């Protein structure tokens, strides 16, 4: 049932994209404002903003499981995984960024990402600007589908929902969850590196994996970007080509994950 819920949720997400009632986060923002008002410490904030909603979902899930048995995984697991997927319209965001880069409007391209929450660093040239944007979009693609699926298949709906709640709370200045997000991203990002190696350049990625995979200081987005650059090296690339290759690489990675999940279900 977990596998079926995974297929249904993924199919719906690929067909419809983000949005709809399950991605209406007004309730979470209201909760966030109430939690901020009491000025909690980190752990109390984490409990109120992540653990309590997850516990409420677990209670509902237990009731459904008592009534419907194994079918509860499909009835609640599918919407739970869909809820756990990313909110941004990633393909459209890539198209807008790529179009502006191709037109030579680097500043406009970065401002497009800034409107989506990306913090633009000081950049001196167009190549660095495109790399910075590609890194943001690569990480966004990684955490919008791959990490929720990783935790859903490995540990069930509770962990997928918890991951998305942490992502949603990262921007909160009073309950900073960025350090927790870095921990949650650690294992899925290393699996993603191995995926890049399987569909790209395994020999090239092997030294990167051994040298950087256990580096506690490297950020997840930079690690993934370095893996992408090894898997898809660019030589005299036209403007906008790098971010398009990010899209293509993640499409192939998604196909690999679906195939591997299917094989594991068949042989288990």
PDB file of N, CA and C in Angstrom, residues 48-118:
ATOM      1  N   UNK A  48       5.913  22.579  19.022  1.00  0.00           N
ATOM      2  CA  UNK A  48       4.626  23.186  18.678  1.00  0.00           C
ATOM      3  C   UNK A  48       4.404  23.251  17.169  1.00  0.00           C
ATOM      4  N   UNK A  49       5.486  23.499  16.394  1.00  0.00           N
ATOM      5  CA  UNK A  49       5.336  23.713  14.958  1.00  0.00           C
ATOM      6  C   UNK A  49       5.513  22.449  14.126  1.00  0.00           C
ATOM      7  N   UNK A  50       6.143  21.429  14.683  1.00  0.00           N
ATOM      8  CA  UNK A  50       6.392  20.211  13.898  1.00  0.00           C
ATOM      9  C   UNK A  50       5.788  18.980  14.576  1.00  0.00           C
ATOM     10  N   UNK A  51       6.139  18.760  15.847  1.00  0.00           N
ATOM     11  CA  UNK A  51       5.713  17.530  16.520  1.00  0.00           C
ATOM     12  C   UNK A  51       4.203  17.493  16.738  1.00  0.00           C
ATOM     13  N   UNK A  52       3.615  18.592  17.185  1.00  0.00           N
ATOM     14  CA  UNK A  52       2.172  18.596  17.466  1.00  0.00           C
ATOM     15  C   UNK A  52       1.343  18.341  16.197  1.00  0.00           C
ATOM     16  N   UNK A  53       1.602  19.050  15.068  1.00  0.00           N
ATOM     17  CA  UNK A  53       0.843  18.711  13.850  1.00  0.00           C
ATOM     18  C   UNK A  53       1.047  17.263  13.407  1.00  0.00           C
ATOM     19  N   UNK A  54       2.283  16.760  13.529  1.00  0.00           N
ATOM     20  CA  UNK A  54       2.534  15.364  13.164  1.00  0.00           C
ATOM     21  C   UNK A  54       1.786  14.407  14.080  1.00  0.00           C
ATOM     22  N   UNK A  55       1.740  14.736  15.369  1.00  0.00           N
ATOM     23  CA  UNK A  55       1.019  13.892  16.323  1.00  0.00           C
ATOM     24  C   UNK A  55      -0.475  13.886  16.010  1.00  0.00           C
ATOM     25  N   UNK A  56      -1.014  15.045  15.616  1.00  0.00           N
ATOM     26  CA  UNK A  56      -2.433  15.119  15.245  1.00  0.00           C
ATOM     27  C   UNK A  56      -2.703  14.247  14.018  1.00  0.00           C
ATOM     28  N   UNK A  57      -1.791  14.313  13.034  1.00  0.00           N
ATOM     29  CA  UNK A  57      -1.940  13.464  11.850  1.00  0.00           C
ATOM     30  C   UNK A  57      -1.860  11.987  12.228  1.00  0.00           C
ATOM     31  N   UNK A  58      -0.948  11.635  13.132  1.00  0.00           N
ATOM     32  CA  UNK A  58      -0.791  10.249  13.556  1.00  0.00           C
ATOM     33  C   UNK A  58      -2.049   9.735  14.246  1.00  0.00           C
ATOM     34  N   UNK A  59      -2.691  10.597  15.033  1.00  0.00           N
ATOM     35  CA  UNK A  59      -3.937  10.204  15.711  1.00  0.00           C
ATOM     36  C   UNK A  59      -5.030   9.913  14.692  1.00  0.00           C
ATOM     37  N   UNK A  60      -5.175  10.800  13.709  1.00  0.00           N
ATOM     38  CA  UNK A  60      -6.183  10.582  12.660  1.00  0.00           C
ATOM     39  C   UNK A  60      -5.870   9.303  11.890  1.00  0.00           C
ATOM     40  N   UNK A  61      -4.578   9.119  11.610  1.00  0.00           N
ATOM     41  CA  UNK A  61      -4.146   7.921  10.877  1.00  0.00           C
ATOM     42  C   UNK A  61      -4.489   6.647  11.666  1.00  0.00           C
ATOM     43  N   UNK A  62      -4.265   6.685  12.976  1.00  0.00           N
ATOM     44  CA  UNK A  62      -4.566   5.515  13.815  1.00  0.00           C
ATOM     45  C   UNK A  62      -6.059   5.194  13.792  1.00  0.00           C
ATOM     46  N   UNK A  63      -6.891   6.238  13.787  1.00  0.00           N
ATOM     47  CA  UNK A  63      -8.341   6.025  13.720  1.00  0.00           C
ATOM     48  C   UNK A  63      -8.722   5.397  12.384  1.00  0.00           C
ATOM     49  N   UNK A  64      -8.162   5.927  11.288  1.00  0.00           N
ATOM     50  CA  UNK A  64      -8.441   5.375   9.963  1.00  0.00           C
ATOM     51  C   UNK A  64      -7.957   3.927   9.858  1.00  0.00           C
ATOM     52  N   UNK A  65      -6.811   3.648  10.458  1.00  0.00           N
ATOM     53  CA  UNK A  65      -6.258   2.298  10.397  1.00  0.00           C
ATOM     54  C   UNK A  65      -7.145   1.323  11.166  1.00  0.00           C
ATOM     55  N   UNK A  66      -7.725   1.798  12.257  1.00  0.00           N
ATOM     56  CA  UNK A  66      -8.623   0.946  13.044  1.00  0.00           C
ATOM     57  C   UNK A  66      -9.887   0.629  12.252  1.00  0.00           C
ATOM     58  N   UNK A  67     -10.327   1.596  11.445  1.00  0.00           N
ATOM     59  CA  UNK A  67     -11.571   1.418  10.684  1.00  0.00           C
ATOM     60  C   UNK A  67     -11.328   0.678   9.364  1.00  0.00           C
ATOM     61  N   UNK A  68     -10.272   1.123   8.630  1.00  0.00           N
ATOM     62  CA  UNK A  68     -10.073   0.632   7.267  1.00  0.00           C
ATOM     63  C   UNK A  68      -8.917  -0.359   7.128  1.00  0.00           C
ATOM     64  N   UNK A  69      -8.178  -0.598   8.182  1.00  0.00           N
ATOM     65  CA  UNK A  69      -7.067  -1.532   8.118  1.00  0.00           C
ATOM     66  C   UNK A  69      -5.928  -1.015   7.237  1.00  0.00           C
ATOM     67  N   UNK A  70      -5.359  -1.915   6.423  1.00  0.00           N
ATOM     68  CA  UNK A  70      -4.211  -1.553   5.588  1.00  0.00           C
ATOM     69  C   UNK A  70      -4.551  -0.485   4.546  1.00  0.00           C
ATOM     70  N   UNK A  71      -5.836  -0.362   4.204  1.00  0.00           N
ATOM     71  CA  UNK A  71      -6.252   0.639   3.216  1.00  0.00           C
ATOM     72  C   UNK A  71      -6.023   2.062   3.716  1.00  0.00           C
ATOM     73  N   UNK A  72      -5.814   2.244   5.023  1.00  0.00           N
ATOM     74  CA  UNK A  72      -5.558   3.585   5.570  1.00  0.00           C
ATOM     75  C   UNK A  72      -4.299   4.196   4.972  1.00  0.00           C
ATOM     76  N   UNK A  73      -3.338   3.332   4.619  1.00  0.00           N
ATOM     77  CA  UNK A  73      -2.105   3.834   4.006  1.00  0.00           C
ATOM     78  C   UNK A  73      -2.425   4.543   2.699  1.00  0.00           C
ATOM     79  N   UNK A  74      -3.331   3.956   1.910  1.00  0.00           N
ATOM     80  CA  UNK A  74      -3.710   4.574   0.641  1.00  0.00           C
ATOM     81  C   UNK A  74      -4.612   5.785   0.855  1.00  0.00           C
ATOM     82  N   UNK A  75      -5.550   5.662   1.794  1.00  0.00           N
ATOM     83  CA  UNK A  75      -6.517   6.732   2.017  1.00  0.00           C
ATOM     84  C   UNK A  75      -5.891   7.983   2.625  1.00  0.00           C
ATOM     85  N   UNK A  76      -4.943   7.786   3.541  1.00  0.00           N
ATOM     86  CA  UNK A  76      -4.308   8.938   4.191  1.00  0.00           C
ATOM     87  C   UNK A  76      -2.855   9.125   3.757  1.00  0.00           C
ATOM     88  N   UNK A  77      -2.189   8.032   3.399  1.00  0.00           N
ATOM     89  CA  UNK A  77      -0.790   8.137   2.983  1.00  0.00           C
ATOM     90  C   UNK A  77      -0.628   8.920   1.699  1.00  0.00           C
ATOM     91  N   UNK A  78      -1.550   8.741   0.757  1.00  0.00           N
ATOM     92  CA  UNK A  78      -1.472   9.470  -0.524  1.00  0.00           C
ATOM     93  C   UNK A  78      -1.595  10.979  -0.326  1.00  0.00           C
ATOM     94  N   UNK A  79      -2.647  11.470   0.358  1.00  0.00           N
ATOM     95  CA  UNK A  79      -2.701  12.912   0.597  1.00  0.00           C
ATOM     96  C   UNK A  79      -1.562  13.415   1.487  1.00  0.00           C
ATOM     97  N   UNK A  80      -1.090  12.571   2.410  1.00  0.00           N
ATOM     98  CA  UNK A  80       0.029  12.992   3.267  1.00  0.00           C
ATOM     99  C   UNK A  80       1.286  13.212   2.433  1.00  0.00           C
ATOM    100  N   UNK A  81       1.565  12.306   1.497  1.00  0.00           N
ATOM    101  CA  UNK A  81       2.743  12.481   0.648  1.00  0.00           C
ATOM    102  C   UNK A  81       2.568  13.675  -0.273  1.00  0.00           C
ATOM    103  N   UNK A  82       1.370  13.856  -0.829  1.00  0.00           N
ATOM    104  CA  UNK A  82       1.130  15.024  -1.685  1.00  0.00           C
ATOM    105  C   UNK A  82       1.334  16.309  -0.898  1.00  0.00           C
ATOM    106  N   UNK A  83       0.850  16.330   0.337  1.00  0.00           N
ATOM    107  CA  UNK A  83       1.083  17.493   1.200  1.00  0.00           C
ATOM    108  C   UNK A  83       2.576  17.733   1.395  1.00  0.00           C
ATOM    109  N   UNK A  84       3.343  16.660   1.457  1.00  0.00           N
ATOM    110  CA  UNK A  84       4.775  16.769   1.749  1.00  0.00           C
ATOM    111  C   UNK A  84       5.591  17.284   0.569  1.00  0.00           C
ATOM    112  N   UNK A  85       5.023  17.281  -0.622  1.00  0.00           N
ATOM    113  CA  UNK A  85       5.746  17.765  -1.785  1.00  0.00           C
ATOM    114  C   UNK A  85       5.870  19.297  -1.751  1.00  0.00           C
ATOM    115  N   UNK A  86       6.821  19.833  -2.529  1.00  0.00           N
ATOM    116  CA  UNK A  86       7.105  21.270  -2.519  1.00  0.00           C
ATOM    117  C   UNK A  86       5.978  22.111  -3.075  1.00  0.00           C
ATOM    118  N   UNK A  87       5.964  23.356  -2.667  1.00  0.00           N
ATOM    119  CA  UNK A  87       4.886  24.282  -3.041  1.00  0.00           C
ATOM    120  C   UNK A  87       5.179  25.073  -4.312  1.00  0.00           C
ATOM    121  N   UNK A  88       6.421  25.402  -4.554  1.00  0.00           N
ATOM    122  CA  UNK A  88       6.741  26.277  -5.682  1.00  0.00           C
ATOM    123  C   UNK A  88       6.487  25.581  -7.017  1.00  0.00           C
ATOM    124  N   UNK A  89       6.098  26.383  -8.027  1.00  0.00           N
ATOM    125  CA  UNK A  89       5.910  25.866  -9.380  1.00  0.00           C
ATOM    126  C   UNK A  89       7.293  25.791 -10.040  1.00  0.00           C
ATOM    127  N   UNK A  90       7.991  24.728  -9.722  1.00  0.00           N
ATOM    128  CA  UNK A  90       9.398  24.582 -10.098  1.00  0.00           C
ATOM    129  C   UNK A  90       9.634  24.631 -11.608  1.00  0.00           C
ATOM    130  N   UNK A  91       8.882  23.884 -12.438  1.00  0.00           N
ATOM    131  CA  UNK A  91       9.133  23.963 -13.882  1.00  0.00           C
ATOM    132  C   UNK A  91       8.953  25.376 -14.437  1.00  0.00           C
ATOM    133  N   UNK A  92       7.906  26.071 -13.976  1.00  0.00           N
ATOM    134  CA  UNK A  92       7.679  27.437 -14.450  1.00  0.00           C
ATOM    135  C   UNK A  92       8.785  28.373 -13.971  1.00  0.00           C
ATOM    136  N   UNK A  93       9.268  28.142 -12.758  1.00  0.00           N
ATOM    137  CA  UNK A  93      10.349  28.969 -12.215  1.00  0.00           C
ATOM    138  C   UNK A  93      11.630  28.773 -13.025  1.00  0.00           C
ATOM    139  N   UNK A  94      11.915  27.537 -13.403  1.00  0.00           N
ATOM    140  CA  UNK A  94      13.082  27.269 -14.244  1.00  0.00           C
ATOM    141  C   UNK A  94      12.931  27.954 -15.604  1.00  0.00           C
ATOM    142  N   UNK A  95      11.737  27.881 -16.173  1.00  0.00           N
ATOM    143  CA  UNK A  95      11.505  28.509 -17.485  1.00  0.00           C
ATOM    144  C   UNK A  95      11.728  30.013 -17.420  1.00  0.00           C
ATOM    145  N   UNK A  96      11.235  30.658 -16.359  1.00  0.00           N
ATOM    146  CA  UNK A  96      11.402  32.113 -16.232  1.00  0.00           C
ATOM    147  C   UNK A  96      12.868  32.474 -16.040  1.00  0.00           C
ATOM    148  N   UNK A  97      13.554  31.725 -15.179  1.00  0.00           N
ATOM    149  CA  UNK A  97      14.965  32.003 -14.937  1.00  0.00           C
ATOM    150  C   UNK A  97      15.777  31.782 -16.208  1.00  0.00           C
ATOM    151  N   UNK A  98      15.528  30.684 -16.896  1.00  0.00           N
ATOM    152  CA  UNK A  98      16.281  30.361 -18.109  1.00  0.00           C
ATOM    153  C   UNK A  98      16.046  31.411 -19.194  1.00  0.00           C
ATOM    154  N   UNK A  99      14.807  31.865 -19.355  1.00  0.00           N
ATOM    155  CA  UNK A  99      14.493  32.851 -20.388  1.00  0.00           C
ATOM    156  C   UNK A  99      15.231  34.165 -20.136  1.00  0.00           C
ATOM    157  N   UNK A 100      15.297  34.583 -18.884  1.00  0.00           N
ATOM    158  CA  UNK A 100      15.979  35.839 -18.570  1.00  0.00           C
ATOM    159  C   UNK A 100      17.496  35.705 -18.737  1.00  0.00           C
ATOM    160  N   UNK A 101      18.043  34.550 -18.352  1.00  0.00           N
ATOM    161  CA  UNK A 101      19.472  34.322 -18.529  1.00  0.00           C
ATOM    162  C   UNK A 101      19.824  34.306 -20.014  1.00  0.00           C
ATOM    163  N   UNK A 102      19.008  33.615 -20.805  1.00  0.00           N
ATOM    164  CA  UNK A 102      19.257  33.536 -22.245  1.00  0.00           C
ATOM    165  C   UNK A 102      19.178  34.913 -22.906  1.00  0.00           C
ATOM    166  N   UNK A 103      18.342  35.790 -22.337  1.00  0.00           N
ATOM    167  CA  UNK A 103      18.215  37.146 -22.879  1.00  0.00           C
ATOM    168  C   UNK A 103      19.301  38.084 -22.360  1.00  0.00           C
ATOM    169  N   UNK A 104      20.155  37.591 -21.493  1.00  0.00           N
ATOM    170  CA  UNK A 104      21.230  38.410 -20.944  1.00  0.00           C
ATOM    171  C   UNK A 104      20.825  39.242 -19.748  1.00  0.00           C
ATOM    172  N   UNK A 105      19.604  39.023 -19.258  1.00  0.00           N
ATOM    173  CA  UNK A 105      19.110  39.796 -18.112  1.00  0.00           C
ATOM    174  C   UNK A 105      19.405  39.021 -16.825  1.00  0.00           C
ATOM    175  N   UNK A 106      20.664  39.020 -16.419  1.00  0.00           N
ATOM    176  CA  UNK A 106      21.067  38.258 -15.235  1.00  0.00           C
ATOM    177  C   UNK A 106      20.431  38.823 -13.972  1.00  0.00           C
ATOM    178  N   UNK A 107      20.395  40.140 -13.873  1.00  0.00           N
ATOM    179  CA  UNK A 107      19.804  40.755 -12.683  1.00  0.00           C
ATOM    180  C   UNK A 107      18.330  40.384 -12.571  1.00  0.00           C
ATOM    181  N   UNK A 108      17.617  40.429 -13.681  1.00  0.00           N
ATOM    182  CA  UNK A 108      16.209  40.045 -13.671  1.00  0.00           C
ATOM    183  C   UNK A 108      16.013  38.585 -13.325  1.00  0.00           C
ATOM    184  N   UNK A 109      16.948  37.738 -13.806  1.00  0.00           N
ATOM    185  CA  UNK A 109      16.868  36.308 -13.507  1.00  0.00           C
ATOM    186  C   UNK A 109      16.997  36.059 -12.011  1.00  0.00           C
ATOM    187  N   UNK A 110      17.958  36.732 -11.378  1.00  0.00           N
ATOM    188  CA  UNK A 110      18.159  36.544  -9.944  1.00  0.00           C
ATOM    189  C   UNK A 110      17.026  37.150  -9.123  1.00  0.00           C
ATOM    190  N   UNK A 111      16.470  38.249  -9.612  1.00  0.00           N
ATOM    191  CA  UNK A 111      15.332  38.844  -8.913  1.00  0.00           C
ATOM    192  C   UNK A 111      14.110  37.921  -8.970  1.00  0.00           C
ATOM    193  N   UNK A 112      13.997  37.156 -10.050  1.00  0.00           N
ATOM    194  CA  UNK A 112      12.927  36.164 -10.147  1.00  0.00           C
ATOM    195  C   UNK A 112      13.034  35.144  -9.017  1.00  0.00           C
ATOM    196  N   UNK A 113      14.269  34.737  -8.724  1.00  0.00           N
ATOM    197  CA  UNK A 113      14.474  33.776  -7.642  1.00  0.00           C
ATOM    198  C   UNK A 113      14.357  34.438  -6.274  1.00  0.00           C
ATOM    199  N   UNK A 114      14.768  35.702  -6.195  1.00  0.00           N
ATOM    200  CA  UNK A 114      14.658  36.415  -4.919  1.00  0.00           C
ATOM    201  C   UNK A 114      13.201  36.505  -4.482  1.00  0.00           C
ATOM    202  N   UNK A 115      12.301  36.668  -5.441  1.00  0.00           N
ATOM    203  CA  UNK A 115      10.875  36.725  -5.118  1.00  0.00           C
ATOM    204  C   UNK A 115      10.372  35.407  -4.545  1.00  0.00           C
ATOM    205  N   UNK A 116      11.138  34.320  -4.779  1.00  0.00           N
ATOM    206  CA  UNK A 116      10.780  33.007  -4.255  1.00  0.00           C
ATOM    207  C   UNK A 116      11.549  32.666  -2.983  1.00  0.00           C
ATOM    208  N   UNK A 117      12.229  33.643  -2.414  1.00  0.00           N
ATOM    209  CA  UNK A 117      12.906  33.432  -1.143  1.00  0.00           C
ATOM    210  C   UNK A 117      14.398  33.205  -1.233  1.00  0.00           C
ATOM    211  N   UNK A 118      14.977  33.276  -2.448  1.00  0.00           N
ATOM    212  CA  UNK A 118      16.418  33.054  -2.596  1.00  0.00           C
ATOM    213  C   UNK A 118      17.178  34.309  -2.180  1.00  0.00           C
TER     214      UNK A 118
END
